[in-house]
Backbone as a printed PyTorch tensor [residue, N CA C, xyz], in Angstrom:
tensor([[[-80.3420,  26.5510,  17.7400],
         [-79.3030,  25.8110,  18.4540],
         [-79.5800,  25.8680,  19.9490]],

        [[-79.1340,  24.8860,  20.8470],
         [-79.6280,  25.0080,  21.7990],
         [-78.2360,  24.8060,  22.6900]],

        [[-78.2390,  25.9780,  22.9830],
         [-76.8930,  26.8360,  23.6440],
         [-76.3460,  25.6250,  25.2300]],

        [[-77.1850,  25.8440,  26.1280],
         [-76.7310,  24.8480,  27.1760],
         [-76.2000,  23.5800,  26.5060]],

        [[-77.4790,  22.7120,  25.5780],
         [-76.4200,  21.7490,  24.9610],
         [-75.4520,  21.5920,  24.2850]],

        [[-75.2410,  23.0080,  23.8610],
         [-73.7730,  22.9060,  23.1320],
         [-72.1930,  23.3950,  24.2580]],

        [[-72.9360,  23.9010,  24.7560],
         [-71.9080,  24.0010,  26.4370],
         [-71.8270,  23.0230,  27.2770]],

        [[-72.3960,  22.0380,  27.2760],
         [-72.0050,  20.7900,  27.9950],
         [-71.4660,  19.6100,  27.0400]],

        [[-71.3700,  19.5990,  25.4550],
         [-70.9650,  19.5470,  25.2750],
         [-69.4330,  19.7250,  24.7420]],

        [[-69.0690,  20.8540,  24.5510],
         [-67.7560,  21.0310,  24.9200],
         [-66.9400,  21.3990,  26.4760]],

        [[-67.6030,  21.3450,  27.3420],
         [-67.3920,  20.8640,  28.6170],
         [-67.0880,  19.7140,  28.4070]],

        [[-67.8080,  18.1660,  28.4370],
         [-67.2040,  16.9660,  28.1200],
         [-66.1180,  17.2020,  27.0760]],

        [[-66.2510,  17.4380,  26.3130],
         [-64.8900,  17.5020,  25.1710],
         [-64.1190,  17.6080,  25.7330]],

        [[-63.5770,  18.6630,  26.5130],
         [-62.3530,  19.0760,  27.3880],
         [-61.8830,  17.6880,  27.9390]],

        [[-62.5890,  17.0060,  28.8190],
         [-62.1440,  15.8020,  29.1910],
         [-62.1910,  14.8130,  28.5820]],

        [[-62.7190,  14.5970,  27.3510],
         [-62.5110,  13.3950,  26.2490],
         [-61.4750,  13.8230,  25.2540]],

        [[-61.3990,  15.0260,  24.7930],
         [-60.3410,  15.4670,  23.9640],
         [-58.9880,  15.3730,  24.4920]],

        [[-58.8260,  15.4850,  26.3230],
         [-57.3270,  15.1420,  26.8540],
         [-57.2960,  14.0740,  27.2510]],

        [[-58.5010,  13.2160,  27.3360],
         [-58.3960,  11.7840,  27.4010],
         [-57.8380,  11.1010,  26.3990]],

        [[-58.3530,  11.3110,  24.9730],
         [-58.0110,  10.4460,  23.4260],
         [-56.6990,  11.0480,  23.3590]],

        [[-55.8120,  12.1450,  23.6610],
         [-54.9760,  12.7530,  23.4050],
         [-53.8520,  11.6280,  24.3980]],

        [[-53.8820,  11.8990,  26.0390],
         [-53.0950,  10.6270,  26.4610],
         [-53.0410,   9.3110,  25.5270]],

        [[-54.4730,   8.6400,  25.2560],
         [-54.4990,   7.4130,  24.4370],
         [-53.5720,   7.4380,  22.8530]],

        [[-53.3380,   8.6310,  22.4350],
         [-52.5080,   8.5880,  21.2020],
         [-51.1030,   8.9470,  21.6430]],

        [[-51.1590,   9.2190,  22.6010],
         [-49.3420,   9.6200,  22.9150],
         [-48.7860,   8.1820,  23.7160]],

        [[-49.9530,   6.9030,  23.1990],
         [-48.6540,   6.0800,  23.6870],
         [-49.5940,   4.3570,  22.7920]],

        [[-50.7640,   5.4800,  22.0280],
         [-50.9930,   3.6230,  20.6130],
         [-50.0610,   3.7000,  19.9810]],

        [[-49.0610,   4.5520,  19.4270],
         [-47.7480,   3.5290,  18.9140],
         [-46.6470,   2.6470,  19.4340]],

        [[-46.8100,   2.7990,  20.6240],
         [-46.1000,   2.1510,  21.0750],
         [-46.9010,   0.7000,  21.5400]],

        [[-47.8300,   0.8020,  21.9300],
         [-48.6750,  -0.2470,  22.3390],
         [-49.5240,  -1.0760,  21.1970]],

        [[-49.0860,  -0.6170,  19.7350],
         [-49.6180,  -1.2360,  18.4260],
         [-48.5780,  -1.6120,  17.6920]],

        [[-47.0720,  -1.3110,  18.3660],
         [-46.2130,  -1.8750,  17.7590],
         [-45.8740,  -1.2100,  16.4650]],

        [[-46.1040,  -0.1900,  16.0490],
         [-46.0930,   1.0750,  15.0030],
         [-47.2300,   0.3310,  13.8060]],

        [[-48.1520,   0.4880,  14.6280],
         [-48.9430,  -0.1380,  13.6260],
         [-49.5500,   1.7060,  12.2520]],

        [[-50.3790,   1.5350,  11.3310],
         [-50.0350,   2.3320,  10.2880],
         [-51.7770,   3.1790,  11.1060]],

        [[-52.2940,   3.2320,  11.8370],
         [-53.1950,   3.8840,  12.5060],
         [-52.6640,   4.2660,  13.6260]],

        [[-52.0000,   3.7200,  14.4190],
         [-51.0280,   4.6060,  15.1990],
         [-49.9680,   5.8560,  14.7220]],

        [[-49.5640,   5.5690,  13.5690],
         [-48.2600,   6.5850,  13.4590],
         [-49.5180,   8.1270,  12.7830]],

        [[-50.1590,   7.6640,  11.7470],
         [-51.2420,   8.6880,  11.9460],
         [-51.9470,   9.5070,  12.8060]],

        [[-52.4230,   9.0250,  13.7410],
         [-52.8870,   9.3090,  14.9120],
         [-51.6760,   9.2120,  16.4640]],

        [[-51.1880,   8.5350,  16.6920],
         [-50.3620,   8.3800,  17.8300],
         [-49.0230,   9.4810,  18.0570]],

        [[-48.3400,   9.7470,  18.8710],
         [-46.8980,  10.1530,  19.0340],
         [-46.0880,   9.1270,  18.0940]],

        [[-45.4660,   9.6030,  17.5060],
         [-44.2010,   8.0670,  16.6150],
         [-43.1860,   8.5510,  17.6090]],

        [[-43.1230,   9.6800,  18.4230],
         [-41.8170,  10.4570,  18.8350],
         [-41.7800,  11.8720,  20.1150]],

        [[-40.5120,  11.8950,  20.9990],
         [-41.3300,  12.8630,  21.7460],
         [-41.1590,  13.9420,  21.5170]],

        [[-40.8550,  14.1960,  20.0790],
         [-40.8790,  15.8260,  19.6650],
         [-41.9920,  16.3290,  20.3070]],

        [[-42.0120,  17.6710,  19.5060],
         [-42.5730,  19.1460,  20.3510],
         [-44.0760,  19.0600,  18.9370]],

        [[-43.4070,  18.5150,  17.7820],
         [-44.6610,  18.0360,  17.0190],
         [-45.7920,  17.4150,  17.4200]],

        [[-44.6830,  15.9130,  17.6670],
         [-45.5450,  14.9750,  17.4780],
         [-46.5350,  15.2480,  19.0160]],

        [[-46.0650,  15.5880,  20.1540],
         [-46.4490,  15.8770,  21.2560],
         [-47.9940,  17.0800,  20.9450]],

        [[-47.9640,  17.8770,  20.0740],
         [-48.6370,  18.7200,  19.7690],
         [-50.0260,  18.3990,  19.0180]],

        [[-49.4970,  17.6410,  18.2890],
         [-49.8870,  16.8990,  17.1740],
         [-51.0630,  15.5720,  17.9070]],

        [[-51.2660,  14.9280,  18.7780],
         [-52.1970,  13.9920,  19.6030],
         [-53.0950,  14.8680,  19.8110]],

        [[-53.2730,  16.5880,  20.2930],
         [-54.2430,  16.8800,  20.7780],
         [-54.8990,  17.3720,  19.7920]],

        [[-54.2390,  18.3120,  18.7580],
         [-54.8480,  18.3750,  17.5370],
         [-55.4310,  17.5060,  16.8690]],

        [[-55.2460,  16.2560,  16.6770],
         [-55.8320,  15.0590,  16.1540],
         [-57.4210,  14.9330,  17.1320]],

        [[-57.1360,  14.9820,  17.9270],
         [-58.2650,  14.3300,  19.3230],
         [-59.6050,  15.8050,  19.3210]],

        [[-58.9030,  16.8710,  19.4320],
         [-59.7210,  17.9430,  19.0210],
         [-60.4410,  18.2650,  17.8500]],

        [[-59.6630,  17.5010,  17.0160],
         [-60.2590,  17.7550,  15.6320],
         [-61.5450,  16.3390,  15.6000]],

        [[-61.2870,  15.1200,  15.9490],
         [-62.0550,  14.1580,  15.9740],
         [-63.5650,  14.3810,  16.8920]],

        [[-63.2360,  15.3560,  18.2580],
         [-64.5480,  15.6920,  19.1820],
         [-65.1550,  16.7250,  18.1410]],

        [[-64.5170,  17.6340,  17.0870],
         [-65.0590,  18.4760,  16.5180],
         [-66.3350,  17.9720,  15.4740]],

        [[-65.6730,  16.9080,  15.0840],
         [-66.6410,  16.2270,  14.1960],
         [-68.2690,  15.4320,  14.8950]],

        [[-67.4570,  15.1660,  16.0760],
         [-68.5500,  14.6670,  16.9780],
         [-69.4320,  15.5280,  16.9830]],

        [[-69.0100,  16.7310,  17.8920],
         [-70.0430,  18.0180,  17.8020],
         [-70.6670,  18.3570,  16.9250]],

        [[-70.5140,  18.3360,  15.4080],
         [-70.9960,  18.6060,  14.2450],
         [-72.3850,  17.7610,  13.9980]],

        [[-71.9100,  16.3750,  14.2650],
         [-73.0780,  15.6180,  13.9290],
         [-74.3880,  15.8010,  15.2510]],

        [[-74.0820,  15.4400,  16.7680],
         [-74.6880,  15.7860,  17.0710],
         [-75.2010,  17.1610,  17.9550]],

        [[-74.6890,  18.3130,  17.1700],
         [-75.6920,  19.6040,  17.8660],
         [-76.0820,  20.0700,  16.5390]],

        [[-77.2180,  21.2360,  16.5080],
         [-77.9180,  21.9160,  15.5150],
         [-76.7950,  22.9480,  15.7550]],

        [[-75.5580,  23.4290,  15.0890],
         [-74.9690,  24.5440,  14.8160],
         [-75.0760,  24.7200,  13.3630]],

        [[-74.4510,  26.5280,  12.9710],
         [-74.3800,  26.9680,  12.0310],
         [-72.7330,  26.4440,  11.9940]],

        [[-73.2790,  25.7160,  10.2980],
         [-72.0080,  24.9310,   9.6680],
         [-70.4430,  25.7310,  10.0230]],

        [[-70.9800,  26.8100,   8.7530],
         [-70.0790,  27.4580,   8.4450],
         [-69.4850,  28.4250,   9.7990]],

        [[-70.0810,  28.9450,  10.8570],
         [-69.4230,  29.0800,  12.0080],
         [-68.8020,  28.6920,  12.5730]],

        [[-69.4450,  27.0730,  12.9560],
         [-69.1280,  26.1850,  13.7350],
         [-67.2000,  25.7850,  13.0720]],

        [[-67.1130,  25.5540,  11.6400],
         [-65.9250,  25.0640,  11.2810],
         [-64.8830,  26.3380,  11.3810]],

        [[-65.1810,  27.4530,  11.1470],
         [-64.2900,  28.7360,  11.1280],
         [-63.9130,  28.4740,  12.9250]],

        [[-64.9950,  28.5640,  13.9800],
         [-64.4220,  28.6010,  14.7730],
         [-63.7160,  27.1400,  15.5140]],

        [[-63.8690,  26.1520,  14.8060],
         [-63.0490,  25.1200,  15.5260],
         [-61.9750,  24.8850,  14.8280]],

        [[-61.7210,  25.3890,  13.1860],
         [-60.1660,  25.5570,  12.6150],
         [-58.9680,  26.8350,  13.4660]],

        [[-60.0680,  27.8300,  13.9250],
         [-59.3640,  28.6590,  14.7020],
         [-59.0820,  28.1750,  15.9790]],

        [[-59.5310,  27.0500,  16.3860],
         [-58.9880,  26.4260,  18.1330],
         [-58.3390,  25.4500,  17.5240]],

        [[-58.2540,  24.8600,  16.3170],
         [-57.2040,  24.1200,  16.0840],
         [-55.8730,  24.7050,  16.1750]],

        [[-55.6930,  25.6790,  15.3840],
         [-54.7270,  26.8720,  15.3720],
         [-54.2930,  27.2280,  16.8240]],

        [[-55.1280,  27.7450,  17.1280],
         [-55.2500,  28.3260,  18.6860],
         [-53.9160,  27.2060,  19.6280]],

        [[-54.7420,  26.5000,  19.9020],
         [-54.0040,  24.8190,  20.4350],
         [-53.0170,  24.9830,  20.1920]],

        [[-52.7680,  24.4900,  18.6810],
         [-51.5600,  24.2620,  18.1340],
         [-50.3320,  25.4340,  18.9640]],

        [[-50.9360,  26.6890,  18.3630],
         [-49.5670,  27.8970,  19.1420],
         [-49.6350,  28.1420,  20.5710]],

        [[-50.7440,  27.7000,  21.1120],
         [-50.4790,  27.7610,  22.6100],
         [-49.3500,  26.6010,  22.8030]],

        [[-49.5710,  25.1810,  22.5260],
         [-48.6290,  24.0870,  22.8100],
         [-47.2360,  24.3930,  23.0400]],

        [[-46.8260,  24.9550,  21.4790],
         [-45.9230,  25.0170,  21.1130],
         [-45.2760,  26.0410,  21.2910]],

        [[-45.5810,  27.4620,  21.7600],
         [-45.0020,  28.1840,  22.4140],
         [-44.8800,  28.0640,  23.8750]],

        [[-45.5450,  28.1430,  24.3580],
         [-45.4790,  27.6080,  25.6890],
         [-44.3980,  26.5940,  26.3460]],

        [[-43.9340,  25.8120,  25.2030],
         [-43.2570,  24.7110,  25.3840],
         [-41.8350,  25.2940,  25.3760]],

        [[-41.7690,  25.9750,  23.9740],
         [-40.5710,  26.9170,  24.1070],
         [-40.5290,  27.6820,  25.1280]],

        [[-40.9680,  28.4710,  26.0920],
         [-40.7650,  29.2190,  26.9060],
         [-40.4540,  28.4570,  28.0930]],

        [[-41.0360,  27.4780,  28.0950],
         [-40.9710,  26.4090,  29.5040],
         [-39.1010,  26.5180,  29.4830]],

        [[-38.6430,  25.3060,  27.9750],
         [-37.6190,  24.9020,  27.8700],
         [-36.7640,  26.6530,  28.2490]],

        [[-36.9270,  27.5460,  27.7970],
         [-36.1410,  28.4600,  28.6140],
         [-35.4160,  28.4410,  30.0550]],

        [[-36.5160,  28.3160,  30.4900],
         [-36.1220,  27.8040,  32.1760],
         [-35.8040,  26.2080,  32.1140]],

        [[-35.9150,  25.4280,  31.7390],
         [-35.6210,  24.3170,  32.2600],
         [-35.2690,  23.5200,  30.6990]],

        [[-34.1750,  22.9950,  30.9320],
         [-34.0380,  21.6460,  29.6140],
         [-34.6210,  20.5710,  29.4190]],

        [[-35.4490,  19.9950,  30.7150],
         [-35.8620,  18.8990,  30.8620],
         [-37.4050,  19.1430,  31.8130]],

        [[-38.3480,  19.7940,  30.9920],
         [-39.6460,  20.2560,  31.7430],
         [-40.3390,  18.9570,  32.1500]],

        [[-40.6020,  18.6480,  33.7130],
         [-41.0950,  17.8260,  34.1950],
         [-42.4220,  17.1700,  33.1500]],

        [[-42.2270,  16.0860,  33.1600],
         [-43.8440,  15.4610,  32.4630],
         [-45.4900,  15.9830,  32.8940]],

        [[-45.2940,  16.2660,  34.1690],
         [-46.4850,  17.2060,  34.9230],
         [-46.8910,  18.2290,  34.3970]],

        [[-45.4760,  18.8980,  33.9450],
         [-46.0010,  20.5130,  33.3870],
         [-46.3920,  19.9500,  31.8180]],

        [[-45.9490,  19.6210,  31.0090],
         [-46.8040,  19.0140,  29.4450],
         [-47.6520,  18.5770,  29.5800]],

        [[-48.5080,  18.0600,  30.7280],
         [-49.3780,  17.3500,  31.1800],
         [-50.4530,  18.7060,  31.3810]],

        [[-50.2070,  19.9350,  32.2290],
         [-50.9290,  20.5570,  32.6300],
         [-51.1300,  21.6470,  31.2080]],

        [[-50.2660,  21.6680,  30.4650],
         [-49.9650,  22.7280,  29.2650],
         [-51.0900,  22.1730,  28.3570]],

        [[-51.1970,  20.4300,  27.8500],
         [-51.8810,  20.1340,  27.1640],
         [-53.0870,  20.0380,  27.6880]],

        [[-53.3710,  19.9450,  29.0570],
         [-54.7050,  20.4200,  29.4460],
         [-55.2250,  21.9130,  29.2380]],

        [[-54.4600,  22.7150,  29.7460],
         [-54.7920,  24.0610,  29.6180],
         [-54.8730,  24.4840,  28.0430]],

        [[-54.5850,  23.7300,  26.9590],
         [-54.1660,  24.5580,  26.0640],
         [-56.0520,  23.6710,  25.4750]],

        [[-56.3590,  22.7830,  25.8220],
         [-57.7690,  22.1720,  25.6030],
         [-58.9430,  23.1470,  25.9260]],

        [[-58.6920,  23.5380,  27.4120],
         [-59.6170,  24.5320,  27.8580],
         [-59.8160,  26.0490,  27.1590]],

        [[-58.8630,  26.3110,  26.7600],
         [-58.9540,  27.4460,  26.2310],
         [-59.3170,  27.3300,  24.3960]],

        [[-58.9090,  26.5910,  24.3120],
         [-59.3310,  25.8050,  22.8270],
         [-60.5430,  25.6290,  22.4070]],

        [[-61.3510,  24.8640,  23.8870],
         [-62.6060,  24.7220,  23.6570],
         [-63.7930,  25.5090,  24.0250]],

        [[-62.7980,  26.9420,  25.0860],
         [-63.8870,  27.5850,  25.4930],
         [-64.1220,  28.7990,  24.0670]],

        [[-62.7480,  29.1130,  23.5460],
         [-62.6850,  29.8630,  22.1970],
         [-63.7980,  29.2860,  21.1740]],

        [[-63.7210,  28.3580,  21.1890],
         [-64.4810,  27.6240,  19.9320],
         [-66.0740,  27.9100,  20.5400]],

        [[-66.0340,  27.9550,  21.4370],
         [-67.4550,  28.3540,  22.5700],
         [-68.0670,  29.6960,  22.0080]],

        [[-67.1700,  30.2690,  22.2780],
         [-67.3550,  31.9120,  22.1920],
         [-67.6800,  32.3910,  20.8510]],

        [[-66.9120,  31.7810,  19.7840],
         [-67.2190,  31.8760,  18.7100],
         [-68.4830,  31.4270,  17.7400]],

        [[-69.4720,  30.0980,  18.1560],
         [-70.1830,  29.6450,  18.0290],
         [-71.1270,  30.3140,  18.4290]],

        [[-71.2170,  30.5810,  19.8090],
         [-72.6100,  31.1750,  20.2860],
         [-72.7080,  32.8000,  20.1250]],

        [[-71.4060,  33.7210,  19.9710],
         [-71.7370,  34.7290,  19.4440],
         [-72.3430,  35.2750,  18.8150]],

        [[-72.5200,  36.7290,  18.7730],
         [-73.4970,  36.9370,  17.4870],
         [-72.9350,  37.4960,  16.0700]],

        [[-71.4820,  37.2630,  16.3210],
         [-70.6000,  37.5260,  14.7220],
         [-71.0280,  36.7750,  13.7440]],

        [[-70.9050,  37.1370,  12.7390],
         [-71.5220,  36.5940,  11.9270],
         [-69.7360,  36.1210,  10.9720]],

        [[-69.1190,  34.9090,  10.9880],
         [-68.0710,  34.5490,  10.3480],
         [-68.1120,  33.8930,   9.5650]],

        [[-69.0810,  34.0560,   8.7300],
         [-69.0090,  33.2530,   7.1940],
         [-68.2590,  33.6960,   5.9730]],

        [[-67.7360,  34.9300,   6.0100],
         [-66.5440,  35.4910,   5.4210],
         [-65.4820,  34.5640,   5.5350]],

        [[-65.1910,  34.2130,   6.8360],
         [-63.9100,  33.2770,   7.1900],
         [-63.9230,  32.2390,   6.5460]],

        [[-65.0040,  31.6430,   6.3760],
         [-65.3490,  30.3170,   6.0040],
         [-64.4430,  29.3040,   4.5830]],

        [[-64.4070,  30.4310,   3.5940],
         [-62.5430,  29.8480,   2.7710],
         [-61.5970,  29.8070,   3.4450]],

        [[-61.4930,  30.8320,   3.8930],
         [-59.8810,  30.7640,   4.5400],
         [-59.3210,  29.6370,   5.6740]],

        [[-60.9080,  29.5020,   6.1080],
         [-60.6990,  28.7270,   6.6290],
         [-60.5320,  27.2500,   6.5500]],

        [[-61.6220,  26.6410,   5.3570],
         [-60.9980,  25.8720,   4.4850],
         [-59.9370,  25.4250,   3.8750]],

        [[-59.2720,  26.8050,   3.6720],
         [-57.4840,  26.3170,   3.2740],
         [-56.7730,  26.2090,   4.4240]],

        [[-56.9510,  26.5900,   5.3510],
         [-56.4420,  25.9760,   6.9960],
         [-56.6090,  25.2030,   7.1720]],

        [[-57.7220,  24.6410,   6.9230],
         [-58.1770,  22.8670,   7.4720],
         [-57.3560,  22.4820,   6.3600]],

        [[-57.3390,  22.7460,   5.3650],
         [-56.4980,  22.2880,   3.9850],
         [-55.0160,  21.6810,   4.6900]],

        [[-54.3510,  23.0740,   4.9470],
         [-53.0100,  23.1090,   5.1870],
         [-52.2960,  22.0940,   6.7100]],

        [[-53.7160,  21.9100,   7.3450],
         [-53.3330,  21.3400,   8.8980],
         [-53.4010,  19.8470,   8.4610]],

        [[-54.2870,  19.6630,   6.9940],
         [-54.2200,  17.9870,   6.4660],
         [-53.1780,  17.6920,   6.0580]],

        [[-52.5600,  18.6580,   5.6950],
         [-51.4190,  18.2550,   4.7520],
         [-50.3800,  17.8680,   5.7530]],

        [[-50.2430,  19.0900,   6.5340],
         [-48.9200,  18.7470,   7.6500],
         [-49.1010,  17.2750,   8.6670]],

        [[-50.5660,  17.3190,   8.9550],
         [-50.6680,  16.3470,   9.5600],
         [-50.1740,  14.6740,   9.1350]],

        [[-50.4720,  14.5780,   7.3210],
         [-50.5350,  13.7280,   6.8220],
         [-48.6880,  13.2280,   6.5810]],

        [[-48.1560,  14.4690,   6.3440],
         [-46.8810,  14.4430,   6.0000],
         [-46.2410,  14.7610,   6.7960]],

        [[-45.8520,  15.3430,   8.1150],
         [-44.8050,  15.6970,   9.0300],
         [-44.3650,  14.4980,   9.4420]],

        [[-45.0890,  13.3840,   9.9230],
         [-44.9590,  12.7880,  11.0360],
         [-43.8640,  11.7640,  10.0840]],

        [[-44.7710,  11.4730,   8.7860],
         [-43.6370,  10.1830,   7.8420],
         [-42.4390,  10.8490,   7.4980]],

        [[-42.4750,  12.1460,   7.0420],
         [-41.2670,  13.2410,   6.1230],
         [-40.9950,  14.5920,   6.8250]],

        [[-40.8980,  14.3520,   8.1250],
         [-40.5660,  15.3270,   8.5750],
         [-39.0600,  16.5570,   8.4870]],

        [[-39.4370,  17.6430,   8.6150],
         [-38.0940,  18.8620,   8.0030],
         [-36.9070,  18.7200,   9.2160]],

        [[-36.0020,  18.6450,   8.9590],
         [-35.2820,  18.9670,  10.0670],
         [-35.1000,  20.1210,  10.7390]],

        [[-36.3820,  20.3000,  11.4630],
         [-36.2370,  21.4220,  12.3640],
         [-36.0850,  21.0950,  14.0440]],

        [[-36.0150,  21.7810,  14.4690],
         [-36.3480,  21.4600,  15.9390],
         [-37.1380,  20.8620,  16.4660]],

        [[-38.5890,  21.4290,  16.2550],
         [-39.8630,  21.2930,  16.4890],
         [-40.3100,  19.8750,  16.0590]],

        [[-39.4370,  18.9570,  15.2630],
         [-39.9220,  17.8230,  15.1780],
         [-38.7520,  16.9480,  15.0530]],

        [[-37.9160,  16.8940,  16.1930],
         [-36.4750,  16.0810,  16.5930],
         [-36.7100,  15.9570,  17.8960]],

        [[-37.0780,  14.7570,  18.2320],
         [-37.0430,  13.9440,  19.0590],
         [-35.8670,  13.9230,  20.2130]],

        [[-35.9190,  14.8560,  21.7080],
         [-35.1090,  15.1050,  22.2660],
         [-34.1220,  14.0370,  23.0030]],

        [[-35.1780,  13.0200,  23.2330],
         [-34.3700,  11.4450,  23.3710],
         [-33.2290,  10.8530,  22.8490]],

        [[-33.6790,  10.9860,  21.2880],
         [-33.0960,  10.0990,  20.2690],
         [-31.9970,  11.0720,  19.6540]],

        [[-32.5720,  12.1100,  19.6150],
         [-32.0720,  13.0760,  18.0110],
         [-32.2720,  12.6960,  16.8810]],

        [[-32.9650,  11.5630,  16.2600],
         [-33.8800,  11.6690,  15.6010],
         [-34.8170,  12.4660,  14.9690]],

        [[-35.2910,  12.3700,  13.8230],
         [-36.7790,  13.0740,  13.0280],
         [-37.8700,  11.8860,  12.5370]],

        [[-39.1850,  12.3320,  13.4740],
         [-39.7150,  11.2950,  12.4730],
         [-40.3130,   9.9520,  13.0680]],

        [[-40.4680,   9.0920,  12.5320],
         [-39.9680,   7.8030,  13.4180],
         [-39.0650,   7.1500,  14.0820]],

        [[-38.6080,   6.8500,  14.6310],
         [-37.5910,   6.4730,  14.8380],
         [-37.1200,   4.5210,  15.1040]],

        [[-36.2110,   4.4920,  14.3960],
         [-36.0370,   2.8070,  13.7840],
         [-36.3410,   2.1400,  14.8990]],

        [[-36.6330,   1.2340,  14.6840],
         [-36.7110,   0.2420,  16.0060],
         [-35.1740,  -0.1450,  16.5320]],

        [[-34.5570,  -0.2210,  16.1020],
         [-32.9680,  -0.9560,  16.4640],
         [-32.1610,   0.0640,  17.5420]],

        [[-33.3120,   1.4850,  17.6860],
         [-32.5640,   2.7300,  18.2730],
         [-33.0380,   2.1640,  19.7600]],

        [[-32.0690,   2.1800,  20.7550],
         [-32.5300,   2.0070,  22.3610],
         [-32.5120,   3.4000,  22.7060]],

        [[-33.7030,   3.6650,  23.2750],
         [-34.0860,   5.3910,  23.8630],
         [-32.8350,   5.5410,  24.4880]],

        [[-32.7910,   4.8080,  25.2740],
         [-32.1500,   5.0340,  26.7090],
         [-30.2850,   5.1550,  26.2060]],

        [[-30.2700,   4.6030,  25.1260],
         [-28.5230,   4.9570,  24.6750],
         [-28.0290,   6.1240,  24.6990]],

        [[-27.3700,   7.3620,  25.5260],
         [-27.1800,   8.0770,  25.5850],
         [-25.7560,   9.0440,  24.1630]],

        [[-24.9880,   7.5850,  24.1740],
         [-23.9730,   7.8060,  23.3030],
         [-24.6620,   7.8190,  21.7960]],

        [[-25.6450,   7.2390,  21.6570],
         [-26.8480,   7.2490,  20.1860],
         [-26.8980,   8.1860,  19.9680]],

        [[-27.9480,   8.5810,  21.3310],
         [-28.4420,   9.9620,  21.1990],
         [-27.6020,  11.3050,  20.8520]],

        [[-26.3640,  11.3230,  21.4390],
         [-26.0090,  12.5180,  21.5810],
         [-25.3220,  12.5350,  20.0160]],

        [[-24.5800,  11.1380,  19.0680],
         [-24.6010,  11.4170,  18.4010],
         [-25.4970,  11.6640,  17.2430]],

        [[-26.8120,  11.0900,  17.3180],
         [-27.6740,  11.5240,  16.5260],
         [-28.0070,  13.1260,  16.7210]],

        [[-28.3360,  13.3570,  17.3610],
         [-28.0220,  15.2770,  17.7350],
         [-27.0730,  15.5090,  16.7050]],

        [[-25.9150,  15.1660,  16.4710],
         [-25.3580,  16.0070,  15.7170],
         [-25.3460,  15.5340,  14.2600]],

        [[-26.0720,  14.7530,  13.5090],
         [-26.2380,  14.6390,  12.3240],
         [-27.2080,  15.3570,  11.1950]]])
């Protein structure tokens, strides 16, 4: 494997992975909910679906990387299911802690969170690759992770649980949300919150 090229490639990643990540937090809206947008795109500005663009975008540069560098398979996927992971709980905690201090965290700071949470995502996946651990043990488990992140991925966004984490702070909504809903209705919103 040839180490510099696999470090400049996930160097670019960092900035193509938060690039495709902006581009999906706003093709549903700009495809008109088309059925490759709600897959891939925000449907909503939950703490999911918000989460959920970079995971998609990370997982898509991952595949990139696969085809073109000479890595060890089974490394290479243990450690980029673990920066999937990784990502994922940086996002989403982080987010919770923000909302601690503030109810309404400026767009700047989700902006800088989903950057930062890339860098560290991709330098992990770095570290793990070029090490000299040997993680092919991981290599099921990790499989049923990639398993389990298909599933949620495939199903949260259409059938989502009513939790927090994927209710739409706008709307109060889960999910998609109908077209007939105006964001901006405040009296909507607040009663959708309580349903």
């Amino acid at each position: 494997m040839n180490i510099k090229f696999y470090r400049n490639l996930e160097i670019v990643g960092v900035f193509l992975v938060f690039g495709l990540s902006v581009l999906f937090h706003f093709i549903y809206d700009l495809t008109d909910g088309s059925v490759f947008s709600i897959l891939f795109g925000a449907v909503n500005e939950s703490v999911w679906e918000n989460t959920k663009i970079f995971l998609i975008a990370y997982s898509i540069w991952a595949v990139v990387e696969l085809l073109v560098s000479n890595v060890h398979f089974k490394k290479f996927v243990v450690s980029k299911v673990l920066g999937v992971y990784f990502m994922g709980g940086i996002i989403i905690i982080v987010n919770y802690i923000i909302t601690l201090f503030s109810e309404e965290p400026a767009c700047a700071v989700h902006i800088v969170l989903g950057f930062l949470a890339v860098v560290f995502s991709q330098l992990l996946s770095y570290k793990l690759v070029t090490g000299s651990k040997d993680m092919g043990e991981y290599f099921v488990p990790s499989l049923f992770l990639l398993g389990l992140f298909l599933v949620a991925f495939f199903s949260f966004t259409v059938f989502p649980p009513h939790l927090g984490i994927f209710r739409d702070d706008t709307t109060g909504f889960y999910g998609i949300v109908p077209g007939y809903v105006d964001k901006g209705d405040t009296v909507l919103s607040m009663y959708a919150k309580n349903i």
